[in-house]
PDB file of C-alpha atoms in Angstrom:
ATOM      1  CA  MET A   1     108.244 178.247  57.179  1.00 50.00           C
ATOM      2  CA  LYS A   2     109.035 176.770  60.550  1.00 46.00           C
ATOM      3  CA  LYS A   3     112.597 176.932  61.782  1.00 46.00           C
ATOM      4  CA  GLY A   4     112.824 173.141  62.148  1.00 49.00           C
ATOM      5  CA  LEU A   5     111.647 172.597  58.589  1.00 42.00           C
ATOM      6  CA  LYS A   6     114.220 175.102  57.267  1.00 43.00           C
ATOM      7  CA  LYS A   7     116.944 173.239  59.116  1.00 44.00           C
ATOM      8  CA  LEU A   8     115.772 169.912  57.699  1.00 43.00           C
ATOM      9  CA  LEU A   9     115.764 171.294  54.143  1.00 43.00           C
ATOM     10  CA  ALA A  10     119.235 172.723  54.614  1.00 47.00           C
ATOM     11  CA  LEU A  11     120.571 169.380  55.816  1.00 44.00           C
ATOM     12  CA  SER A  12     118.930 167.635  52.883  1.00 46.00           C
ATOM     13  CA  LEU A  13     120.589 170.062  50.465  1.00 42.00           C
ATOM     14  CA  VAL A  14     123.995 169.406  52.037  1.00 42.00           C
ATOM     15  CA  ALA A  15     123.431 165.669  51.759  1.00 44.00           C
ATOM     16  CA  VAL A  16     122.524 165.953  48.077  1.00 41.00           C
ATOM     17  CA  MET A  17     125.615 168.063  47.391  1.00 44.00           C
ATOM     18  CA  ALA A  18     127.783 165.561  49.241  1.00 43.00           C
ATOM     19  CA  VAL A  19     126.434 162.683  47.177  1.00 41.00           C
ATOM     20  CA  GLY A  20     127.063 164.705  44.029  1.00 45.00           C
ATOM     21  CA  MET A  21     130.638 165.373  45.063  1.00 40.00           C
ATOM     22  CA  VAL A  22     131.215 161.694  45.818  1.00 39.00           C
ATOM     23  CA  GLY A  23     129.791 160.863  42.418  1.00 40.00           C
ATOM     24  CA  CYS A  24     132.163 163.332  40.773  1.00 39.00           C
ATOM     25  CA  TRP A  25     135.165 161.909  42.581  1.00 33.00           C
ATOM     26  CA  SER A  26     134.052 158.357  41.738  1.00 36.00           C
ATOM     27  CA  ASP A  27     133.674 159.248  38.070  1.00 40.00           C
ATOM     28  CA  LYS A  28     137.071 160.911  38.069  1.00 41.00           C
ATOM     29  CA  TYR A  29     138.677 157.841  39.638  1.00 44.00           C
ATOM     30  CA  ALA A  30     136.852 155.546  37.209  1.00 51.00           C
ATOM     31  CA  ASP A  31     138.356 157.449  34.279  1.00 61.00           C
ATOM     32  CA  THR A  32     141.870 156.869  35.606  1.00 78.00           C
ATOM     33  CA  ASP A  33     143.694 154.043  33.879  1.00 92.00           C
ATOM     34  CA  ALA A  34     144.751 151.289  36.272  1.00 95.00           C
ATOM     35  CA  LEU A  35     148.418 151.891  35.393  1.00 96.00           C
ATOM     36  CA  ASP A  36     148.183 155.574  36.360  1.00 96.00           C
ATOM     37  CA  GLN A  37     146.667 154.606  39.697  1.00 95.00           C
ATOM     38  CA  ILE A  38     149.400 152.013  40.324  1.00 97.00           C
ATOM     39  CA  LYS A  39     152.090 154.588  39.604  1.00 96.00           C
ATOM     40  CA  LYS A  40     150.352 157.099  41.831  1.00 96.00           C
ATOM     41  CA  ASN A  41     150.290 154.524  44.648  1.00 96.00           C
ATOM     42  CA  GLY A  42     153.943 153.724  44.036  1.00 97.00           C
ATOM     43  CA  LYS A  43     153.338 149.983  44.091  1.00 98.00           C
ATOM     44  CA  ILE A  44     151.553 147.165  42.313  1.00 98.00           C
ATOM     45  CA  ILE A  45     149.725 144.661  44.509  1.00 98.00           C
ATOM     46  CA  VAL A  46     149.837 141.186  43.000  1.00 98.00           C
ATOM     47  CA  GLY A  47     147.649 138.337  44.216  1.00 98.00           C
ATOM     48  CA  THR A  48     148.925 134.761  44.029  1.00 98.00           C
ATOM     49  CA  SER A  49     148.249 131.283  45.405  1.00 95.00           C
ATOM     50  CA  PRO A  50     151.695 130.007  46.493  1.00 93.00           C
ATOM     51  CA  ASP A  51     151.153 126.284  46.020  1.00 85.00           C
ATOM     52  CA  TYR A  52     152.119 125.727  42.384  1.00 84.00           C
ATOM     53  CA  PRO A  53     155.899 125.283  42.066  1.00 80.00           C
ATOM     54  CA  PRO A  54     157.902 126.337  40.120  1.00 83.00           C
ATOM     55  CA  PHE A  55     155.537 129.241  39.389  1.00 90.00           C
ATOM     56  CA  GLU A  56     154.804 130.226  43.004  1.00 92.00           C
ATOM     57  CA  PHE A  57     155.622 128.486  46.269  1.00 90.00           C
ATOM     58  CA  LEU A  58     156.741 129.165  49.820  1.00 91.00           C
ATOM     59  CA  VAL A  59     160.253 128.901  51.261  1.00 90.00           C
ATOM     60  CA  SER A  60     161.488 129.591  54.762  1.00 85.00           C
ATOM     61  CA  GLU A  61     163.937 132.443  55.289  1.00 83.00           C
ATOM     62  CA  GLY A  62     165.007 133.400  58.778  1.00 83.00           C
ATOM     63  CA  GLY A  63     162.103 131.514  60.293  1.00 84.00           C
ATOM     64  CA  LYS A  64     159.570 133.324  58.092  1.00 88.00           C
ATOM     65  CA  SER A  65     157.709 132.171  54.988  1.00 89.00           C
ATOM     66  CA  LYS A  66     158.523 133.917  51.724  1.00 92.00           C
ATOM     67  CA  VAL A  67     156.747 133.611  48.374  1.00 95.00           C
ATOM     68  CA  VAL A  68     159.103 132.803  45.491  1.00 95.00           C
ATOM     69  CA  GLY A  69     158.877 131.304  42.007  1.00 93.00           C
ATOM     70  CA  ALA A  70     158.866 132.164  38.327  1.00 94.00           C
ATOM     71  CA  ASP A  71     155.645 134.196  38.536  1.00 97.00           C
ATOM     72  CA  ILE A  72     156.991 136.220  41.447  1.00 97.00           C
ATOM     73  CA  ASP A  73     160.283 136.942  39.680  1.00 97.00           C
ATOM     74  CA  MET A  74     158.359 137.966  36.563  1.00 97.00           C
ATOM     75  CA  ALA A  75     156.109 140.207  38.667  1.00 98.00           C
ATOM     76  CA  GLN A  76     159.206 141.913  40.066  1.00 97.00           C
ATOM     77  CA  LYS A  77     160.559 142.521  36.554  1.00 97.00           C
ATOM     78  CA  LEU A  78     157.238 144.058  35.515  1.00 98.00           C
ATOM     79  CA  ALA A  79     157.088 146.206  38.650  1.00 98.00           C
ATOM     80  CA  ASP A  80     160.609 147.459  37.881  1.00 97.00           C
ATOM     81  CA  LYS A  81     159.477 148.312  34.351  1.00 95.00           C
ATOM     82  CA  MET A  82     156.612 150.363  35.806  1.00 96.00           C
ATOM     83  CA  GLY A  83     158.951 152.047  38.260  1.00 97.00           C
ATOM     84  CA  VAL A  84     156.979 150.896  41.316  1.00 98.00           C
ATOM     85  CA  LYS A  85     157.423 148.539  44.254  1.00 98.00           C
ATOM     86  CA  LEU A  86     155.993 145.020  44.260  1.00 98.00           C
ATOM     87  CA  GLU A  87     153.651 143.870  47.026  1.00 98.00           C
ATOM     88  CA  VAL A  88     152.533 140.246  46.997  1.00 98.00           C
ATOM     89  CA  LYS A  89     149.333 139.062  48.664  1.00 97.00           C
ATOM     90  CA  THR A  90     148.757 135.336  49.091  1.00 96.00           C
ATOM     91  CA  MET A  91     145.359 133.641  49.160  1.00 95.00           C
ATOM     92  CA  ASP A  92     143.541 130.526  47.964  1.00 93.00           C
ATOM     93  CA  PHE A  93     143.376 130.136  44.191  1.00 92.00           C
ATOM     94  CA  ASP A  94     139.597 130.440  43.983  1.00 92.00           C
ATOM     95  CA  ALA A  95     139.668 133.661  46.029  1.00 95.00           C
ATOM     96  CA  LEU A  96     141.948 135.515  43.608  1.00 97.00           C
ATOM     97  CA  ILE A  97     139.442 136.725  41.010  1.00 97.00           C
ATOM     98  CA  PRO A  98     136.986 137.984  43.665  1.00 97.00           C
ATOM     99  CA  ALA A  99     139.902 139.864  45.286  1.00 97.00           C
ATOM    100  CA  LEU A 100     140.761 141.404  41.921  1.00 97.00           C
ATOM    101  CA  GLN A 101     137.170 142.439  41.287  1.00 96.00           C
ATOM    102  CA  ALA A 102     136.963 143.967  44.769  1.00 96.00           C
ATOM    103  CA  GLY A 103     140.099 146.042  44.157  1.00 95.00           C
ATOM    104  CA  LYS A 104     142.124 144.271  46.857  1.00 97.00           C
ATOM    105  CA  VAL A 105     144.847 143.473  44.306  1.00 98.00           C
ATOM    106  CA  ASP A 106     145.918 145.169  41.072  1.00 98.00           C
ATOM    107  CA  ALA A 107     146.770 141.978  39.204  1.00 98.00           C
ATOM    108  CA  VAL A 108     146.725 138.214  39.602  1.00 98.00           C
ATOM    109  CA  ILE A 109     149.850 136.307  38.610  1.00 98.00           C
ATOM    110  CA  THR A 110     149.480 132.678  39.604  1.00 95.00           C
ATOM    111  CA  GLY A 111     149.711 130.332  36.643  1.00 90.00           C
ATOM    112  CA  MET A 112     146.153 131.278  35.673  1.00 92.00           C
ATOM    113  CA  SER A 113     144.776 130.258  32.283  1.00 88.00           C
ATOM    114  CA  PRO A 114     142.635 132.805  30.393  1.00 92.00           C
ATOM    115  CA  ASN A 115     139.643 130.578  29.672  1.00 87.00           C
ATOM    116  CA  GLU A 116     136.338 131.927  28.376  1.00 89.00           C
ATOM    117  CA  GLN A 117     134.600 131.710  31.738  1.00 90.00           C
ATOM    118  CA  ARG A 118     137.265 133.820  33.471  1.00 93.00           C
ATOM    119  CA  LYS A 119     137.272 136.345  30.629  1.00 95.00           C
ATOM    120  CA  LYS A 120     133.701 137.220  31.571  1.00 95.00           C
ATOM    121  CA  SER A 121     134.938 138.417  34.980  1.00 96.00           C
ATOM    122  CA  VAL A 122     138.418 139.845  34.324  1.00 97.00           C
ATOM    123  CA  ASP A 123     140.726 140.898  31.499  1.00 97.00           C
ATOM    124  CA  PHE A 124     143.988 139.166  30.627  1.00 98.00           C
ATOM    125  CA  SER A 125     147.404 140.032  29.308  1.00 98.00           C
ATOM    126  CA  GLU A 126     148.972 138.074  26.477  1.00 96.00           C
ATOM    127  CA  ILE A 127     150.154 134.529  27.214  1.00 94.00           C
ATOM    128  CA  TYR A 128     153.500 134.368  29.012  1.00 95.00           C
ATOM    129  CA  PHE A 129     153.758 130.566  29.345  1.00 90.00           C
ATOM    130  CA  LYS A 130     152.375 127.519  27.563  1.00 84.00           C
ATOM    131  CA  GLY A 131     152.709 123.944  28.718  1.00 77.00           C
ATOM    132  CA  GLU A 132     151.022 120.595  28.377  1.00 80.00           C
ATOM    133  CA  ASN A 133     148.893 119.081  31.097  1.00 81.00           C
ATOM    134  CA  GLY A 134     150.176 115.947  32.765  1.00 86.00           C
ATOM    135  CA  VAL A 135     149.044 113.120  35.020  1.00 92.00           C
ATOM    136  CA  LEU A 136     150.692 111.996  38.245  1.00 93.00           C
ATOM    137  CA  VAL A 137     150.100 108.425  39.432  1.00 93.00           C
ATOM    138  CA  ALA A 138     151.482 105.947  41.929  1.00 89.00           C
ATOM    139  CA  GLU A 139     154.753 104.519  40.589  1.00 88.00           C
ATOM    140  CA  LYS A 140     153.256 101.015  40.284  1.00 85.00           C
ATOM    141  CA  ASN A 141     150.615 102.394  37.869  1.00 85.00           C
ATOM    142  CA  VAL A 142     152.893 104.569  35.736  1.00 85.00           C
ATOM    143  CA  ASN A 143     152.527 102.382  32.622  1.00 83.00           C
ATOM    144  CA  LYS A 144     148.921 101.330  33.165  1.00 81.00           C
ATOM    145  CA  ILE A 145     147.173 104.508  32.000  1.00 82.00           C
ATOM    146  CA  LYS A 146     146.931 104.595  28.223  1.00 80.00           C
ATOM    147  CA  SER A 147     143.955 106.868  27.581  1.00 81.00           C
ATOM    148  CA  GLU A 148     141.542 109.387  29.024  1.00 82.00           C
ATOM    149  CA  ASP A 149     138.879 106.697  29.226  1.00 84.00           C
ATOM    150  CA  GLU A 150     140.970 104.950  31.876  1.00 86.00           C
ATOM    151  CA  LEU A 151     141.246 108.218  33.808  1.00 86.00           C
ATOM    152  CA  LYS A 152     137.463 108.386  34.040  1.00 87.00           C
ATOM    153  CA  LYS A 153     137.448 105.171  36.088  1.00 87.00           C
ATOM    154  CA  MET A 154     139.951 106.481  38.658  1.00 89.00           C
ATOM    155  CA  LYS A 155     139.822 108.526  41.832  1.00 93.00           C
ATOM    156  CA  LEU A 156     141.165 111.792  40.446  1.00 95.00           C
ATOM    157  CA  GLY A 157     142.564 114.845  42.175  1.00 94.00           C
ATOM    158  CA  VAL A 158     142.910 118.388  40.841  1.00 91.00           C
ATOM    159  CA  GLN A 159     143.685 121.875  42.116  1.00 84.00           C
ATOM    160  CA  LYS A 160     140.486 123.686  43.022  1.00 83.00           C
ATOM    161  CA  GLY A 161     139.509 126.366  40.503  1.00 77.00           C
ATOM    162  CA  SER A 162     142.240 125.405  38.038  1.00 79.00           C
ATOM    163  CA  THR A 163     142.057 124.827  34.283  1.00 77.00           C
ATOM    164  CA  GLN A 164     142.495 121.142  35.009  1.00 85.00           C
ATOM    165  CA  GLU A 165     139.307 121.123  37.091  1.00 88.00           C
ATOM    166  CA  THR A 166     137.458 122.655  34.139  1.00 84.00           C
ATOM    167  CA  TYR A 167     138.952 119.929  31.951  1.00 86.00           C
ATOM    168  CA  LEU A 168     137.650 117.197  34.272  1.00 90.00           C
ATOM    169  CA  LYS A 169     134.181 118.746  34.382  1.00 89.00           C
ATOM    170  CA  ASP A 170     133.697 119.903  30.801  1.00 86.00           C
ATOM    171  CA  THR A 171     135.798 117.477  28.751  1.00 85.00           C
ATOM    172  CA  LEU A 172     135.784 114.281  30.780  1.00 87.00           C
ATOM    173  CA  LYS A 173     132.273 115.077  32.115  1.00 89.00           C
ATOM    174  CA  LEU A 174     133.245 114.015  35.626  1.00 90.00           C
ATOM    175  CA  LYS A 175     131.427 114.964  38.795  1.00 89.00           C
ATOM    176  CA  ASP A 176     133.152 112.678  41.277  1.00 92.00           C
ATOM    177  CA  TYR A 177     136.696 113.936  41.834  1.00 95.00           C
ATOM    178  CA  LYS A 178     138.669 115.577  44.637  1.00 95.00           C
ATOM    179  CA  ALA A 179     139.492 119.277  44.331  1.00 92.00           C
ATOM    180  CA  LEU A 180     141.927 120.725  46.871  1.00 89.00           C
ATOM    181  CA  THR A 181     143.509 124.158  47.146  1.00 77.00           C
ATOM    182  CA  ALA A 182     147.136 123.018  47.443  1.00 79.00           C
ATOM    183  CA  VAL A 183     148.973 120.676  45.067  1.00 81.00           C
ATOM    184  CA  PRO A 184     151.179 119.271  47.898  1.00 82.00           C
ATOM    185  CA  ASP A 185     148.021 118.062  49.674  1.00 86.00           C
ATOM    186  CA  LEU A 186     146.938 116.272  46.500  1.00 90.00           C
ATOM    187  CA  ALA A 187     150.382 114.696  46.192  1.00 88.00           C
ATOM    188  CA  MET A 188     150.182 113.373  49.736  1.00 89.00           C
ATOM    189  CA  ASP A 189     146.731 111.892  49.053  1.00 92.00           C
ATOM    190  CA  LEU A 190     148.133 110.211  45.964  1.00 92.00           C
ATOM    191  CA  LYS A 191     151.078 108.871  47.910  1.00 89.00           C
ATOM    192  CA  SER A 192     148.798 107.496  50.650  1.00 90.00           C
ATOM    193  CA  GLY A 193     146.453 105.824  48.161  1.00 91.00           C
ATOM    194  CA  LYS A 194     143.477 108.128  48.673  1.00 94.00           C
ATOM    195  CA  LEU A 195     143.803 109.167  45.007  1.00 94.00           C
ATOM    196  CA  ASP A 196     144.700 107.178  41.894  1.00 93.00           C
ATOM    197  CA  ALA A 197     145.901 110.120  39.823  1.00 93.00           C
ATOM    198  CA  ILE A 198     146.291 113.913  39.756  1.00 94.00           C
ATOM    199  CA  VAL A 199     145.810 116.035  36.641  1.00 92.00           C
ATOM    200  CA  LEU A 200     148.036 119.155  36.589  1.00 86.00           C
ATOM    201  CA  ASN A 201     150.558 121.101  34.528  1.00 79.00           C
ATOM    202  CA  SER A 202     153.277 118.842  33.120  1.00 79.00           C
ATOM    203  CA  LYS A 203     156.142 120.902  34.567  1.00 75.00           C
ATOM    204  CA  VAL A 204     154.490 120.918  37.971  1.00 77.00           C
ATOM    205  CA  ALA A 205     153.850 117.177  37.654  1.00 83.00           C
ATOM    206  CA  LYS A 206     157.526 116.550  36.860  1.00 80.00           C
ATOM    207  CA  ILE A 207     158.673 118.587  39.848  1.00 75.00           C
ATOM    208  CA  ASN A 208     156.345 116.727  42.196  1.00 79.00           C
ATOM    209  CA  GLU A 209     157.535 113.437  40.733  1.00 82.00           C
ATOM    210  CA  GLY A 210     160.996 114.248  42.039  1.00 73.00           C
ATOM    211  CA  LYS A 211     159.747 115.666  45.317  1.00 75.00           C
ATOM    212  CA  TYR A 212     157.738 112.672  46.559  1.00 82.00           C
ATOM    213  CA  GLU A 213     158.849 109.062  46.494  1.00 84.00           C
ATOM    214  CA  GLY A 214     156.453 106.549  45.005  1.00 88.00           C
ATOM    215  CA  ILE A 215     154.721 108.826  42.461  1.00 90.00           C
ATOM    216  CA  LYS A 216     155.528 109.222  38.764  1.00 91.00           C
ATOM    217  CA  VAL A 217     154.312 111.081  35.671  1.00 91.00           C
ATOM    218  CA  ALA A 218     152.142 108.765  33.576  1.00 90.00           C
ATOM    219  CA  ASN A 219     152.919 108.269  29.914  1.00 83.00           C
ATOM    220  CA  VAL A 220     149.538 109.366  28.602  1.00 83.00           C
ATOM    221  CA  LYS A 221     148.585 112.031  26.067  1.00 78.00           C
ATOM    222  CA  LEU A 222     145.574 114.123  27.035  1.00 76.00           C
ATOM    223  CA  THR A 223     143.278 115.211  24.200  1.00 62.00           C
ATOM    224  CA  GLY A 224     139.958 116.961  23.813  1.00 54.00           C
ATOM    225  CA  GLY A 225     141.059 120.290  25.272  1.00 51.00           C
ATOM    226  CA  GLY A 226     143.375 118.928  27.917  1.00 50.00           C
ATOM    227  CA  GLU A 227     146.605 119.036  25.935  1.00 50.00           C
ATOM    228  CA  GLU A 228     147.844 122.520  26.700  1.00 63.00           C
ATOM    229  CA  GLU A 229     147.762 124.997  29.544  1.00 72.00           C
ATOM    230  CA  ALA A 230     148.345 128.673  28.845  1.00 86.00           C
ATOM    231  CA  MET A 231     149.115 131.243  31.523  1.00 93.00           C
ATOM    232  CA  ALA A 232     148.398 134.985  31.523  1.00 97.00           C
ATOM    233  CA  ILE A 233     148.117 137.901  33.960  1.00 98.00           C
ATOM    234  CA  ALA A 234     144.602 138.817  35.098  1.00 98.00           C
ATOM    235  CA  VAL A 235     143.559 142.434  35.744  1.00 98.00           C
ATOM    236  CA  LYS A 236     140.287 144.083  36.707  1.00 97.00           C
ATOM    237  CA  LYS A 237     137.954 144.967  33.849  1.00 95.00           C
ATOM    238  CA  GLY A 238     137.619 148.616  32.831  1.00 90.00           C
ATOM    239  CA  ASN A 239     140.118 151.438  32.167  1.00 93.00           C
ATOM    240  CA  ASN A 240     143.108 149.146  31.906  1.00 95.00           C
ATOM    241  CA  ALA A 241     144.370 149.691  28.354  1.00 96.00           C
ATOM    242  CA  LYS A 242     147.650 151.294  29.430  1.00 96.00           C
ATOM    243  CA  LEU A 243     148.216 148.687  32.123  1.00 97.00           C
ATOM    244  CA  ILE A 244     147.615 145.774  29.748  1.00 97.00           C
ATOM    245  CA  LYS A 245     149.914 147.337  27.128  1.00 96.00           C
ATOM    246  CA  MET A 246     152.639 147.729  29.747  1.00 97.00           C
ATOM    247  CA  LEU A 247     152.223 144.090  30.830  1.00 98.00           C
ATOM    248  CA  ASN A 248     152.180 142.833  27.231  1.00 97.00           C
ATOM    249  CA  ASP A 249     155.294 144.825  26.338  1.00 97.00           C
ATOM    250  CA  GLY A 250     157.051 143.446  29.405  1.00 97.00           C
ATOM    251  CA  ILE A 251     156.057 139.863  28.599  1.00 97.00           C
ATOM    252  CA  LYS A 252     157.272 140.244  25.003  1.00 97.00           C
ATOM    253  CA  GLU A 253     160.612 141.627  26.169  1.00 96.00           C
ATOM    254  CA  LEU A 254     161.127 138.828  28.699  1.00 95.00           C
ATOM    255  CA  ASN A 255     160.347 136.133  26.129  1.00 91.00           C
ATOM    256  CA  LYS A 256     162.260 137.691  23.237  1.00 94.00           C
ATOM    257  CA  SER A 257     165.397 138.208  25.316  1.00 94.00           C
ATOM    258  CA  GLY A 258     165.241 134.727  26.813  1.00 89.00           C
ATOM    259  CA  GLU A 259     164.982 136.231  30.292  1.00 93.00           C
ATOM    260  CA  TYR A 260     161.762 134.378  31.079  1.00 91.00           C
ATOM    261  CA  ASP A 261     163.421 131.021  30.344  1.00 84.00           C
ATOM    262  CA  LYS A 262     166.168 131.975  32.812  1.00 89.00           C
ATOM    263  CA  ILE A 263     163.540 132.971  35.394  1.00 91.00           C
ATOM    264  CA  LEU A 264     161.756 129.625  34.991  1.00 85.00           C
ATOM    265  CA  ALA A 265     165.006 127.642  35.140  1.00 77.00           C
ATOM    266  CA  ASN A 266     166.016 129.486  38.315  1.00 84.00           C
ATOM    267  CA  ALA A 267     162.639 128.709  39.897  1.00 85.00           C
ATOM    268  CA  VAL A 268     162.985 125.019  39.060  1.00 72.00           C
ATOM    269  CA  GLU A 269     166.441 125.057  40.656  1.00 75.00           C
ATOM    270  CA  MET A 270     164.986 126.670  43.779  1.00 79.00           C
ATOM    271  CA  VAL A 271     162.418 123.898  44.011  1.00 72.00           C
ATOM    272  CA  SER A 272     165.194 121.317  43.722  1.00 61.00           C
ATOM    273  CA  LYS A 273     167.135 122.954  46.553  1.00 67.00           C
ATOM    274  CA  GLU A 274     164.041 122.993  48.747  1.00 65.00           C
ATOM    275  CA  LYS A 275     163.742 119.212  48.339  1.00 52.00           C
ATOM    276  CA  LYS A 276     167.258 118.589  49.677  1.00 49.00           C
TER     277      LYS A 276
END
């Protein structure tokens, strides 16, 4: 056998062994529960879209932006329960699930509803918040909307990628509406007359009612799947049983003790202070 051929075969053997070793390490990592990996890293990285007060929003502290809100406070409580530090990464709402799937974040806590479509891509904790959906309109139209049929005739706005957008598409069968990443941008479009109404969580609608002059929450009851919004924590699929149990136990404790209600009330107060 020629010397060059021997060398080539030797290199090939090394390459095969290297691939095998990588495979072994990958398999070993894949068998590690997500909670074990988080504890090993000493931190949990949470992804959020900070444009949905009181759940997550930005405030200015010392000339720098800081993410605050009920979801962030809850994330800190859960991180404390795990015995790790909390790191928050902000991004657009519709970029959160891809970031979770790519392993860029360990969990998504951002007022996300566990609908059937999302369950195909990620796993969810138990529900930590339930609330009705609401409609924001110009103050002059606050008593004019009586039904969903009237909504169908309006220029509607909704947060991109939200449960409310699914409601507009699947329940109201609408194709012509405006979907934006940030709720404040929708509110400004409503205020300027570019939109007739915004469909969003009732608590968020009420907060924005007080934040912007000239817009009010309409007195209309949404039906056909648009009555209630549930929120849960999203995690990457696979080897997450211990992590989900930890999250579920934490959520149960926060709700049973009344601590979550205090967290939400504090977040609402923070929003009120930001308006002044």
